[in-house]
């Protein structure tokens, strides 16, 4: 079916055929989110990768989606799709986009999750302008708690925008941003889950070094992170105000924060996020260079 209904309204997402070009962590996070939210029928989702047949079998058995290792089937999956998701690593994207250039039809939409890869570079590699949605989601989409930044190419209609927003909003928060801001989104929330996991690893290790069992340390860490995020969201107070309420004068928290400050905690986190954002831009520039004649 066409991506546009005759009324010009976005069709129900469930009626669209989706193809995931790349079948790794991010593709799975989106697929699982779409299926869990009952936005897409597994039979309308096709996935393929480069060579890992075991991974395709795993996805097929977990989600009942269509998979194939046969190049002619994969070509058919791409041709038949209303929405093609580009879900591979940046280093593999240029080759895939060049191939897609001779396959895509005008009424298809391309949704990219590739860090750093700009709309302009995608158009260069495709050799044509088509509706492209550039996104930066994160893996928490898997459980409906994703945070996604989105930008649209000039060829996107209101219908294309609604389709993309409906999908990404179904499994988390979605923010439309100027394309130039997507590298910042990448540094903050695209990579962000890893920073929190890293902090949790350190907290769990500390708990164990202090003598707690591994399971007690894990449970207490998880609940602390969960509770803190919910406190910021539900009270509407700033993290700084909430932190002050935990910090008794000359108490334990003050001792901990002073120690963190000696290790430049805040500056380190800010530097890390800026570096991630810069790295996204570098990766995008590398792909753009390979796209130029
Ligand atoms: N992981 C994350 O938290 C996030 C990732 N992203 C972005 O998502 C994209 C994918 O990342 P991620 O899912 O982590 O990566 P993975 O390594 O988990 O998956 C990459 C997938 O792409 C496939 N692939 C590579 N080349 C080709 C090809 N030529 N044809 C078909 N399939 C191919 C791989 O197949 P095979 O295994 O067979 O080689 C694999 O299935 C990246 O561009 C990243 O920037 C964005 C936000 C968050
Ligand atoms: O590490 C990466 O490059 C990808 C992009 C955002 C999260 N993971």
mmCIF file of N, CA and C in Angstrom, residues 152-286:
data_model
loop_
_atom_site.group_PDB
_atom_site.id
_atom_site.type_symbol
_atom_site.label_atom_id
_atom_site.label_comp_id
_atom_site.label_asym_id
_atom_site.label_seq_id
_atom_site.Cartn_x
_atom_site.Cartn_y
_atom_site.Cartn_z
ATOM 1 N N UNK A 152 13.655 15.802 10.049
ATOM 2 C CA UNK A 152 13.048 15.331 8.795
ATOM 3 C C UNK A 152 13.720 15.972 7.585
ATOM 4 N N UNK A 153 13.837 15.217 6.505
ATOM 5 C CA UNK A 153 14.350 15.822 5.269
ATOM 6 C C UNK A 153 13.233 16.649 4.631
ATOM 7 N N UNK A 154 13.632 17.527 3.701
ATOM 8 C CA UNK A 154 12.669 18.436 3.084
ATOM 9 C C UNK A 154 11.568 17.683 2.356
ATOM 10 N N UNK A 155 11.870 16.457 1.897
ATOM 11 C CA UNK A 155 10.864 15.703 1.125
ATOM 12 C C UNK A 155 9.794 15.060 2.011
ATOM 13 N N UNK A 156 9.938 15.149 3.319
ATOM 14 C CA UNK A 156 8.937 14.535 4.215
ATOM 15 C C UNK A 156 7.662 15.372 4.230
ATOM 16 N N UNK A 157 6.543 14.689 4.056
ATOM 17 C CA UNK A 157 5.246 15.361 4.170
ATOM 18 C C UNK A 157 4.776 15.259 5.624
ATOM 19 N N UNK A 158 3.653 15.905 5.904
ATOM 20 C CA UNK A 158 3.077 15.820 7.255
ATOM 21 C C UNK A 158 2.769 14.361 7.593
ATOM 22 N N UNK A 159 2.342 13.616 6.581
ATOM 23 C CA UNK A 159 2.012 12.210 6.798
ATOM 24 C C UNK A 159 3.250 11.410 7.220
ATOM 25 N N UNK A 160 4.351 11.641 6.523
ATOM 26 C CA UNK A 160 5.595 10.946 6.902
ATOM 27 C C UNK A 160 6.008 11.302 8.334
ATOM 28 N N UNK A 161 5.856 12.587 8.662
ATOM 29 C CA UNK A 161 6.230 13.024 10.013
ATOM 30 C C UNK A 161 5.386 12.301 11.057
ATOM 31 N N UNK A 162 4.076 12.229 10.763
ATOM 32 C CA UNK A 162 3.173 11.604 11.739
ATOM 33 C C UNK A 162 3.486 10.119 11.910
ATOM 34 N N UNK A 163 3.813 9.466 10.800
ATOM 35 C CA UNK A 163 4.155 8.037 10.884
ATOM 36 C C UNK A 163 5.360 7.838 11.793
ATOM 37 N N UNK A 164 6.409 8.631 11.555
ATOM 38 C CA UNK A 164 7.634 8.472 12.347
ATOM 39 C C UNK A 164 7.378 8.818 13.810
ATOM 40 N N UNK A 165 6.652 9.910 14.036
ATOM 41 C CA UNK A 165 6.420 10.325 15.427
ATOM 42 C C UNK A 165 5.554 9.312 16.156
ATOM 43 N N UNK A 166 4.537 8.784 15.459
ATOM 44 C CA UNK A 166 3.664 7.784 16.097
ATOM 45 C C UNK A 166 4.487 6.585 16.526
ATOM 46 N N UNK A 167 5.396 6.165 15.648
ATOM 47 C CA UNK A 167 6.206 4.985 15.990
ATOM 48 C C UNK A 167 7.100 5.254 17.185
ATOM 49 N N UNK A 168 7.867 6.347 17.117
ATOM 50 C CA UNK A 168 8.845 6.576 18.184
ATOM 51 C C UNK A 168 8.174 6.998 19.502
ATOM 52 N N UNK A 169 7.035 7.719 19.393
ATOM 53 C CA UNK A 169 6.342 8.112 20.633
ATOM 54 C C UNK A 169 5.725 6.907 21.329
ATOM 55 N N UNK A 170 5.473 5.854 20.555
ATOM 56 C CA UNK A 170 4.854 4.661 21.157
ATOM 57 C C UNK A 170 5.788 3.990 22.149
ATOM 58 N N UNK A 171 7.073 4.176 21.967
ATOM 59 C CA UNK A 171 7.957 3.538 22.931
ATOM 60 C C UNK A 171 8.894 4.520 23.626
ATOM 61 N N UNK A 172 8.363 5.688 23.868
ATOM 62 C CA UNK A 172 9.125 6.612 24.704
ATOM 63 C C UNK A 172 8.902 8.065 24.332
ATOM 64 N N UNK A 173 9.769 8.905 24.862
ATOM 65 C CA UNK A 173 9.676 10.343 24.603
ATOM 66 C C UNK A 173 10.360 10.648 23.263
ATOM 67 N N UNK A 174 9.723 11.519 22.474
ATOM 68 C CA UNK A 174 10.308 11.882 21.183
ATOM 69 C C UNK A 174 10.356 13.403 21.074
ATOM 70 N N UNK A 175 11.501 13.920 20.669
ATOM 71 C CA UNK A 175 11.645 15.365 20.527
ATOM 72 C C UNK A 175 12.107 15.683 19.115
ATOM 73 N N UNK A 176 11.364 16.561 18.439
ATOM 74 C CA UNK A 176 11.791 17.008 17.110
ATOM 75 C C UNK A 176 12.800 18.135 17.316
ATOM 76 N N UNK A 177 13.966 17.989 16.702
ATOM 77 C CA UNK A 177 15.014 19.006 16.861
ATOM 78 C C UNK A 177 15.558 19.405 15.487
ATOM 79 N N UNK A 178 16.200 20.566 15.456
ATOM 80 C CA UNK A 178 16.943 20.957 14.254
ATOM 81 C C UNK A 178 17.982 19.877 14.004
ATOM 82 N N UNK A 179 18.226 19.575 12.736
ATOM 83 C CA UNK A 179 19.173 18.488 12.466
ATOM 84 C C UNK A 179 20.538 18.727 13.122
ATOM 85 N N UNK A 180 20.964 19.982 13.157
ATOM 86 C CA UNK A 180 22.283 20.289 13.734
ATOM 87 C C UNK A 180 22.387 19.867 15.205
ATOM 88 N N UNK A 181 21.242 19.672 15.855
ATOM 89 C CA UNK A 181 21.234 19.302 17.279
ATOM 90 C C UNK A 181 21.282 17.790 17.504
ATOM 91 N N UNK A 182 21.219 17.012 16.415
ATOM 92 C CA UNK A 182 21.141 15.555 16.626
ATOM 93 C C UNK A 182 22.432 14.960 17.186
ATOM 94 N N UNK A 183 23.564 15.594 16.912
ATOM 95 C CA UNK A 183 24.805 15.079 17.507
ATOM 96 C C UNK A 183 24.803 15.316 19.024
ATOM 97 N N UNK A 184 24.179 16.438 19.437
ATOM 98 C CA UNK A 184 24.056 16.697 20.883
ATOM 99 C C UNK A 184 23.136 15.652 21.516
ATOM 100 N N UNK A 185 22.040 15.334 20.813
ATOM 101 C CA UNK A 185 21.120 14.292 21.313
ATOM 102 C C UNK A 185 21.870 12.962 21.425
ATOM 103 N N UNK A 186 22.726 12.693 20.452
ATOM 104 C CA UNK A 186 23.502 11.444 20.472
ATOM 105 C C UNK A 186 24.376 11.372 21.725
ATOM 106 N N UNK A 187 25.080 12.493 22.003
ATOM 107 C CA UNK A 187 25.964 12.524 23.171
ATOM 108 C C UNK A 187 25.202 12.411 24.476
ATOM 109 N N UNK A 188 24.003 13.012 24.505
ATOM 110 C CA UNK A 188 23.248 13.041 25.768
ATOM 111 C C UNK A 188 22.436 11.754 25.977
ATOM 112 N N UNK A 189 21.466 11.514 25.093
ATOM 113 C CA UNK A 189 20.534 10.405 25.369
ATOM 114 C C UNK A 189 20.768 9.167 24.510
ATOM 115 N N UNK A 190 21.418 9.331 23.328
ATOM 116 C CA UNK A 190 21.702 8.144 22.500
ATOM 117 C C UNK A 190 22.671 7.228 23.223
ATOM 118 N N UNK A 191 23.776 7.803 23.661
ATOM 119 C CA UNK A 191 24.775 7.035 24.423
ATOM 120 C C UNK A 191 24.440 7.015 25.909
ATOM 121 N N UNK A 192 23.530 7.887 26.322
ATOM 122 C CA UNK A 192 23.254 8.129 27.737
ATOM 123 C C UNK A 192 23.013 6.891 28.598
ATOM 124 N N UNK A 193 22.228 5.904 28.127
ATOM 125 C CA UNK A 193 22.021 4.739 28.995
ATOM 126 C C UNK A 193 23.344 4.129 29.460
ATOM 127 N N UNK A 194 24.352 4.160 28.587
ATOM 128 C CA UNK A 194 25.644 3.564 28.964
ATOM 129 C C UNK A 194 26.291 4.309 30.134
ATOM 130 N N UNK A 195 26.085 5.639 30.204
ATOM 131 C CA UNK A 195 26.692 6.385 31.320
ATOM 132 C C UNK A 195 26.052 5.945 32.641
ATOM 133 N N UNK A 196 24.735 5.787 32.590
ATOM 134 C CA UNK A 196 24.027 5.388 33.831
ATOM 135 C C UNK A 196 24.432 3.960 34.211
ATOM 136 N N UNK A 197 24.552 3.082 33.198
ATOM 137 C CA UNK A 197 24.990 1.711 33.514
ATOM 138 C C UNK A 197 26.397 1.726 34.120
ATOM 139 N N UNK A 198 27.236 2.624 33.594
ATOM 140 C CA UNK A 198 28.620 2.709 34.089
ATOM 141 C C UNK A 198 28.621 3.147 35.554
ATOM 142 N N UNK A 199 27.776 4.121 35.839
ATOM 143 C CA UNK A 199 27.621 4.599 37.229
ATOM 144 C C UNK A 199 27.101 3.445 38.100
ATOM 145 N N UNK A 200 26.139 2.702 37.563
ATOM 146 C CA UNK A 200 25.574 1.590 38.346
ATOM 147 C C UNK A 200 26.627 0.502 38.595
ATOM 148 N N UNK A 201 27.464 0.258 37.568
ATOM 149 C CA UNK A 201 28.547 -0.729 37.759
ATOM 150 C C UNK A 201 29.425 -0.303 38.943
ATOM 151 N N UNK A 202 29.744 1.002 38.968
ATOM 152 C CA UNK A 202 30.621 1.511 40.034
ATOM 153 C C UNK A 202 29.931 1.411 41.388
ATOM 154 N N UNK A 203 28.621 1.746 41.429
ATOM 155 C CA UNK A 203 27.880 1.672 42.695
ATOM 156 C C UNK A 203 27.826 0.232 43.208
ATOM 157 N N UNK A 204 27.553 -0.688 42.294
ATOM 158 C CA UNK A 204 27.464 -2.103 42.707
ATOM 159 C C UNK A 204 28.811 -2.606 43.227
ATOM 160 N N UNK A 205 29.878 -2.184 42.513
ATOM 161 C CA UNK A 205 31.208 -2.624 42.949
ATOM 162 C C UNK A 205 31.521 -2.066 44.341
ATOM 163 N N UNK A 206 31.158 -0.809 44.552
ATOM 164 C CA UNK A 206 31.414 -0.200 45.861
ATOM 165 C C UNK A 206 30.660 -0.941 46.952
ATOM 166 N N UNK A 207 29.375 -1.264 46.668
ATOM 167 C CA UNK A 207 28.567 -1.988 47.664
ATOM 168 C C UNK A 207 29.225 -3.311 48.036
ATOM 169 N N UNK A 208 29.713 -4.008 47.005
ATOM 170 C CA UNK A 208 30.364 -5.305 47.263
ATOM 171 C C UNK A 208 31.670 -5.125 48.032
ATOM 172 N N UNK A 209 32.437 -4.088 47.643
ATOM 173 C CA UNK A 209 33.713 -3.854 48.350
ATOM 174 C C UNK A 209 33.473 -3.510 49.822
ATOM 175 N N UNK A 210 32.267 -2.964 50.102
ATOM 176 C CA UNK A 210 31.934 -2.638 51.497
ATOM 177 C C UNK A 210 31.362 -3.849 52.236
ATOM 178 N N UNK A 211 31.182 -4.966 51.510
ATOM 179 C CA UNK A 211 30.772 -6.192 52.189
ATOM 180 C C UNK A 211 29.364 -6.677 51.901
ATOM 181 N N UNK A 212 28.589 -5.915 51.104
ATOM 182 C CA UNK A 212 27.241 -6.389 50.761
ATOM 183 C C UNK A 212 27.340 -7.552 49.785
ATOM 184 N N UNK A 213 26.322 -8.415 49.770
ATOM 185 C CA UNK A 213 26.317 -9.488 48.770
ATOM 186 C C UNK A 213 26.086 -8.859 47.401
ATOM 187 N N UNK A 214 26.480 -9.592 46.338
ATOM 188 C CA UNK A 214 26.313 -9.067 44.973
ATOM 189 C C UNK A 214 24.838 -8.773 44.705
ATOM 190 N N UNK A 215 23.946 -9.649 45.164
ATOM 191 C CA UNK A 215 22.534 -9.436 44.844
ATOM 192 C C UNK A 215 21.960 -8.262 45.635
ATOM 193 N N UNK A 216 22.348 -8.107 46.895
ATOM 194 C CA UNK A 216 21.851 -6.958 47.672
ATOM 195 C C UNK A 216 22.373 -5.661 47.066
ATOM 196 N N UNK A 217 23.633 -5.661 46.659
ATOM 197 C CA UNK A 217 24.230 -4.462 46.083
ATOM 198 C C UNK A 217 23.519 -4.094 44.771
ATOM 199 N N UNK A 218 23.224 -5.112 43.979
ATOM 200 C CA UNK A 218 22.528 -4.893 42.709
ATOM 201 C C UNK A 218 21.111 -4.347 42.957
ATOM 202 N N UNK A 219 20.359 -5.005 43.844
ATOM 203 C CA UNK A 219 18.970 -4.590 44.094
ATOM 204 C C UNK A 219 18.908 -3.162 44.644
ATOM 205 N N UNK A 220 19.791 -2.852 45.577
ATOM 206 C CA UNK A 220 19.778 -1.505 46.169
ATOM 207 C C UNK A 220 20.160 -0.447 45.134
ATOM 208 N N UNK A 221 21.123 -0.780 44.260
ATOM 209 C CA UNK A 221 21.542 0.175 43.220
ATOM 210 C C UNK A 221 20.396 0.430 42.246
ATOM 211 N N UNK A 222 19.770 -0.649 41.779
ATOM 212 C CA UNK A 222 18.673 -0.492 40.801
ATOM 213 C C UNK A 222 17.574 0.384 41.390
ATOM 214 N N UNK A 223 17.163 0.075 42.610
ATOM 215 C CA UNK A 223 16.050 0.816 43.216
ATOM 216 C C UNK A 223 16.426 2.282 43.447
ATOM 217 N N UNK A 224 17.683 2.521 43.754
ATOM 218 C CA UNK A 224 18.138 3.902 43.996
ATOM 219 C C UNK A 224 18.075 4.724 42.706
ATOM 220 N N UNK A 225 18.538 4.120 41.600
ATOM 221 C CA UNK A 225 18.529 4.840 40.310
ATOM 222 C C UNK A 225 17.094 5.062 39.842
ATOM 223 N N UNK A 226 16.287 4.005 39.967
ATOM 224 C CA UNK A 226 14.870 4.086 39.570
ATOM 225 C C UNK A 226 14.164 5.169 40.386
ATOM 226 N N UNK A 227 14.355 5.137 41.694
ATOM 227 C CA UNK A 227 13.700 6.091 42.588
ATOM 228 C C UNK A 227 14.143 7.517 42.304
ATOM 229 N N UNK A 228 15.428 7.705 42.053
ATOM 230 C CA UNK A 228 15.936 9.061 41.808
ATOM 231 C C UNK A 228 15.348 9.630 40.519
ATOM 232 N N UNK A 229 15.300 8.817 39.446
ATOM 233 C CA UNK A 229 14.740 9.295 38.174
ATOM 234 C C UNK A 229 13.259 9.639 38.359
ATOM 235 N N UNK A 230 12.532 8.781 39.072
ATOM 236 C CA UNK A 230 11.104 9.058 39.311
ATOM 237 C C UNK A 230 10.907 10.306 40.164
ATOM 238 N N UNK A 231 11.786 10.515 41.134
ATOM 239 C CA UNK A 231 11.679 11.717 41.981
ATOM 240 C C UNK A 231 11.824 12.981 41.136
ATOM 241 N N UNK A 232 12.817 12.996 40.240
ATOM 242 C CA UNK A 232 13.031 14.183 39.404
ATOM 243 C C UNK A 232 11.788 14.408 38.535
ATOM 244 N N UNK A 233 11.267 13.318 37.981
ATOM 245 C CA UNK A 233 10.126 13.452 37.066
ATOM 246 C C UNK A 233 8.852 13.825 37.830
ATOM 247 N N UNK A 234 8.566 13.134 38.924
ATOM 248 C CA UNK A 234 7.249 13.315 39.539
ATOM 249 C C UNK A 234 7.159 14.531 40.458
ATOM 250 N N UNK A 235 8.270 14.943 41.060
ATOM 251 C CA UNK A 235 8.170 16.118 41.946
ATOM 252 C C UNK A 235 8.292 17.427 41.168
ATOM 253 N N UNK A 236 8.923 17.356 39.983
ATOM 254 C CA UNK A 236 9.154 18.585 39.214
ATOM 255 C C UNK A 236 10.287 19.419 39.799
ATOM 256 N N UNK A 237 10.883 18.952 40.882
ATOM 257 C CA UNK A 237 12.010 19.700 41.469
ATOM 258 C C UNK A 237 13.271 19.463 40.637
ATOM 259 N N UNK A 238 14.224 20.374 40.761
ATOM 260 C CA UNK A 238 15.465 20.189 39.999
ATOM 261 C C UNK A 238 16.308 19.112 40.685
ATOM 262 N N UNK A 239 17.162 18.429 39.905
ATOM 263 C CA UNK A 239 18.070 17.472 40.533
ATOM 264 C C UNK A 239 18.917 18.141 41.612
ATOM 265 N N UNK A 240 19.292 19.406 41.389
ATOM 266 C CA UNK A 240 20.135 20.096 42.378
ATOM 267 C C UNK A 240 19.378 20.253 43.698
ATOM 268 N N UNK A 241 18.078 20.641 43.632
ATOM 269 C CA UNK A 241 17.287 20.789 44.873
ATOM 270 C C UNK A 241 17.124 19.448 45.577
ATOM 271 N N UNK A 242 16.823 18.416 44.780
ATOM 272 C CA UNK A 242 16.640 17.088 45.387
ATOM 273 C C UNK A 242 17.944 16.614 46.023
ATOM 274 N N UNK A 243 19.053 16.894 45.361
ATOM 275 C CA UNK A 243 20.360 16.493 45.921
ATOM 276 C C UNK A 243 20.581 17.196 47.264
ATOM 277 N N UNK A 244 20.231 18.485 47.319
ATOM 278 C CA UNK A 244 20.449 19.229 48.577
ATOM 279 C C UNK A 244 19.648 18.614 49.717
ATOM 280 N N UNK A 245 18.432 18.093 49.391
ATOM 281 C CA UNK A 245 17.594 17.499 50.449
ATOM 282 C C UNK A 245 18.185 16.205 51.001
ATOM 283 N N UNK A 246 19.017 15.548 50.188
ATOM 284 C CA UNK A 246 19.664 14.312 50.664
ATOM 285 C C UNK A 246 20.918 14.648 51.483
ATOM 286 N N UNK A 247 21.433 15.846 51.244
ATOM 287 C CA UNK A 247 22.764 16.180 51.763
ATOM 288 C C UNK A 247 22.684 16.918 53.104
ATOM 289 N N UNK A 248 22.819 16.188 54.182
ATOM 290 C CA UNK A 248 22.836 16.827 55.514
ATOM 291 C C UNK A 248 24.193 17.498 55.716
ATOM 292 N N UNK A 249 24.185 18.665 56.401
ATOM 293 C CA UNK A 249 25.460 19.355 56.642
ATOM 294 C C UNK A 249 26.448 18.433 57.362
ATOM 295 N N UNK A 250 27.591 18.349 56.782
ATOM 296 C CA UNK A 250 28.681 17.543 57.348
ATOM 297 C C UNK A 250 28.329 16.058 57.501
ATOM 298 N N UNK A 251 27.349 15.623 56.711
ATOM 299 C CA UNK A 251 26.920 14.218 56.799
ATOM 300 C C UNK A 251 27.594 13.346 55.754
ATOM 301 N N UNK A 252 26.983 12.184 55.515
ATOM 302 C CA UNK A 252 27.598 11.184 54.629
ATOM 303 C C UNK A 252 27.590 11.631 53.168
ATOM 304 N N UNK A 253 26.446 12.209 52.726
ATOM 305 C CA UNK A 253 26.333 12.598 51.303
ATOM 306 C C UNK A 253 27.335 13.703 50.984
ATOM 307 N N UNK A 254 27.441 14.647 51.911
ATOM 308 C CA UNK A 254 28.408 15.741 51.686
ATOM 309 C C UNK A 254 29.822 15.161 51.523
ATOM 310 N N UNK A 255 30.133 14.184 52.354
ATOM 311 C CA UNK A 255 31.468 13.564 52.270
ATOM 312 C C UNK A 255 31.653 12.902 50.903
ATOM 313 N N UNK A 256 30.581 12.259 50.416
ATOM 314 C CA UNK A 256 30.667 11.582 49.107
ATOM 315 C C UNK A 256 30.804 12.592 47.973
ATOM 316 N N UNK A 257 29.968 13.646 48.018
ATOM 317 C CA UNK A 257 29.989 14.633 46.920
ATOM 318 C C UNK A 257 31.334 15.363 46.884
ATOM 319 N N UNK A 258 31.866 15.660 48.056
ATOM 320 C CA UNK A 258 33.188 16.313 48.097
ATOM 321 C C UNK A 258 34.240 15.406 47.450
ATOM 322 N N UNK A 259 34.121 14.112 47.721
ATOM 323 C CA UNK A 259 35.071 13.166 47.104
ATOM 324 C C UNK A 259 34.881 13.152 45.589
ATOM 325 N N UNK A 260 33.610 13.147 45.144
ATOM 326 C CA UNK A 260 33.354 13.180 43.690
ATOM 327 C C UNK A 260 33.941 14.443 43.082
ATOM 328 N N UNK A 261 33.771 15.558 43.767
ATOM 329 C CA UNK A 261 34.292 16.826 43.243
ATOM 330 C C UNK A 261 35.819 16.808 43.130
ATOM 331 N N UNK A 262 36.457 16.133 44.098
ATOM 332 C CA UNK A 262 37.932 16.019 44.005
ATOM 333 C C UNK A 262 38.318 15.295 42.710
ATOM 334 N N UNK A 263 37.403 14.429 42.228
ATOM 335 C CA UNK A 263 37.665 13.690 40.978
ATOM 336 C C UNK A 263 36.999 14.358 39.770
ATOM 337 N N UNK A 264 36.587 15.614 39.960
ATOM 338 C CA UNK A 264 35.986 16.397 38.863
ATOM 339 C C UNK A 264 34.831 15.657 38.200
ATOM 340 N N UNK A 265 33.916 15.151 39.035
ATOM 341 C CA UNK A 265 32.790 14.356 38.524
ATOM 342 C C UNK A 265 31.981 15.135 37.466
ATOM 343 N N UNK A 266 31.523 16.330 37.853
ATOM 344 C CA UNK A 266 30.649 17.097 36.949
ATOM 345 C C UNK A 266 31.375 17.443 35.652
ATOM 346 N N UNK A 267 32.601 17.954 35.794
ATOM 347 C CA UNK A 267 33.363 18.332 34.596
ATOM 348 C C UNK A 267 33.611 17.105 33.724
ATOM 349 N N UNK A 268 33.899 15.991 34.380
ATOM 350 C CA UNK A 268 34.158 14.751 33.630
ATOM 351 C C UNK A 268 32.943 14.324 32.827
ATOM 352 N N UNK A 269 31.763 14.387 33.446
ATOM 353 C CA UNK A 269 30.536 13.972 32.746
ATOM 354 C C UNK A 269 30.264 14.923 31.577
ATOM 355 N N UNK A 270 30.412 16.222 31.849
ATOM 356 C CA UNK A 270 30.146 17.197 30.773
ATOM 357 C C UNK A 270 31.141 17.002 29.627
ATOM 358 N N UNK A 271 32.405 16.820 29.988
ATOM 359 C CA UNK A 271 33.421 16.603 28.933
ATOM 360 C C UNK A 271 33.094 15.332 28.136
ATOM 361 N N UNK A 272 32.650 14.298 28.837
ATOM 362 C CA UNK A 272 32.346 13.024 28.169
ATOM 363 C C UNK A 272 31.203 13.192 27.168
ATOM 364 N N UNK A 273 30.148 13.890 27.581
ATOM 365 C CA UNK A 273 28.980 14.049 26.704
ATOM 366 C C UNK A 273 29.341 14.911 25.484
ATOM 367 N N UNK A 274 30.149 15.945 25.733
ATOM 368 C CA UNK A 274 30.578 16.785 24.593
ATOM 369 C C UNK A 274 31.464 15.990 23.635
ATOM 370 N N UNK A 275 32.293 15.146 24.207
ATOM 371 C CA UNK A 275 33.187 14.324 23.353
ATOM 372 C C UNK A 275 32.363 13.328 22.531
ATOM 373 N N UNK A 276 31.319 12.753 23.140
ATOM 374 C CA UNK A 276 30.460 11.811 22.401
ATOM 375 C C UNK A 276 29.793 12.530 21.231
ATOM 376 N N UNK A 277 29.336 13.756 21.498
ATOM 377 C CA UNK A 277 28.672 14.538 20.459
ATOM 378 C C UNK A 277 29.651 14.866 19.318
ATOM 379 N N UNK A 278 30.873 15.237 19.729
ATOM 380 C CA UNK A 278 31.925 15.541 18.750
ATOM 381 C C UNK A 278 32.250 14.287 17.921
ATOM 382 N N UNK A 279 32.268 13.151 18.598
ATOM 383 C CA UNK A 279 32.583 11.887 17.906
ATOM 384 C C UNK A 279 31.498 11.564 16.873
ATOM 385 N N UNK A 280 30.242 11.869 17.227
ATOM 386 C CA UNK A 280 29.146 11.642 16.263
ATOM 387 C C UNK A 280 29.402 12.472 15.005
ATOM 388 N N UNK A 281 29.805 13.735 15.206
ATOM 389 C CA UNK A 281 30.086 14.607 14.058
ATOM 390 C C UNK A 281 31.260 14.065 13.250
ATOM 391 N N UNK A 282 32.288 13.562 13.943
ATOM 392 C CA UNK A 282 33.448 13.002 13.226
ATOM 393 C C UNK A 282 33.023 11.794 12.383
ATOM 394 N N UNK A 283 32.181 10.944 12.980
ATOM 395 C CA UNK A 283 31.759 9.738 12.240
ATOM 396 C C UNK A 283 30.935 10.140 11.018
ATOM 397 N N UNK A 284 30.098 11.182 11.199
ATOM 398 C CA UNK A 284 29.293 11.673 10.074
ATOM 399 C C UNK A 284 30.188 12.223 8.975
ATOM 400 N N UNK A 285 31.244 12.967 9.386
ATOM 401 C CA UNK A 285 32.154 13.566 8.395
ATOM 402 C C UNK A 285 32.904 12.471 7.636
ATOM 403 N N UNK A 286 33.259 11.396 8.351
ATOM 404 C CA UNK A 286 33.956 10.274 7.682
ATOM 405 C C UNK A 286 33.066 9.683 6.583
#
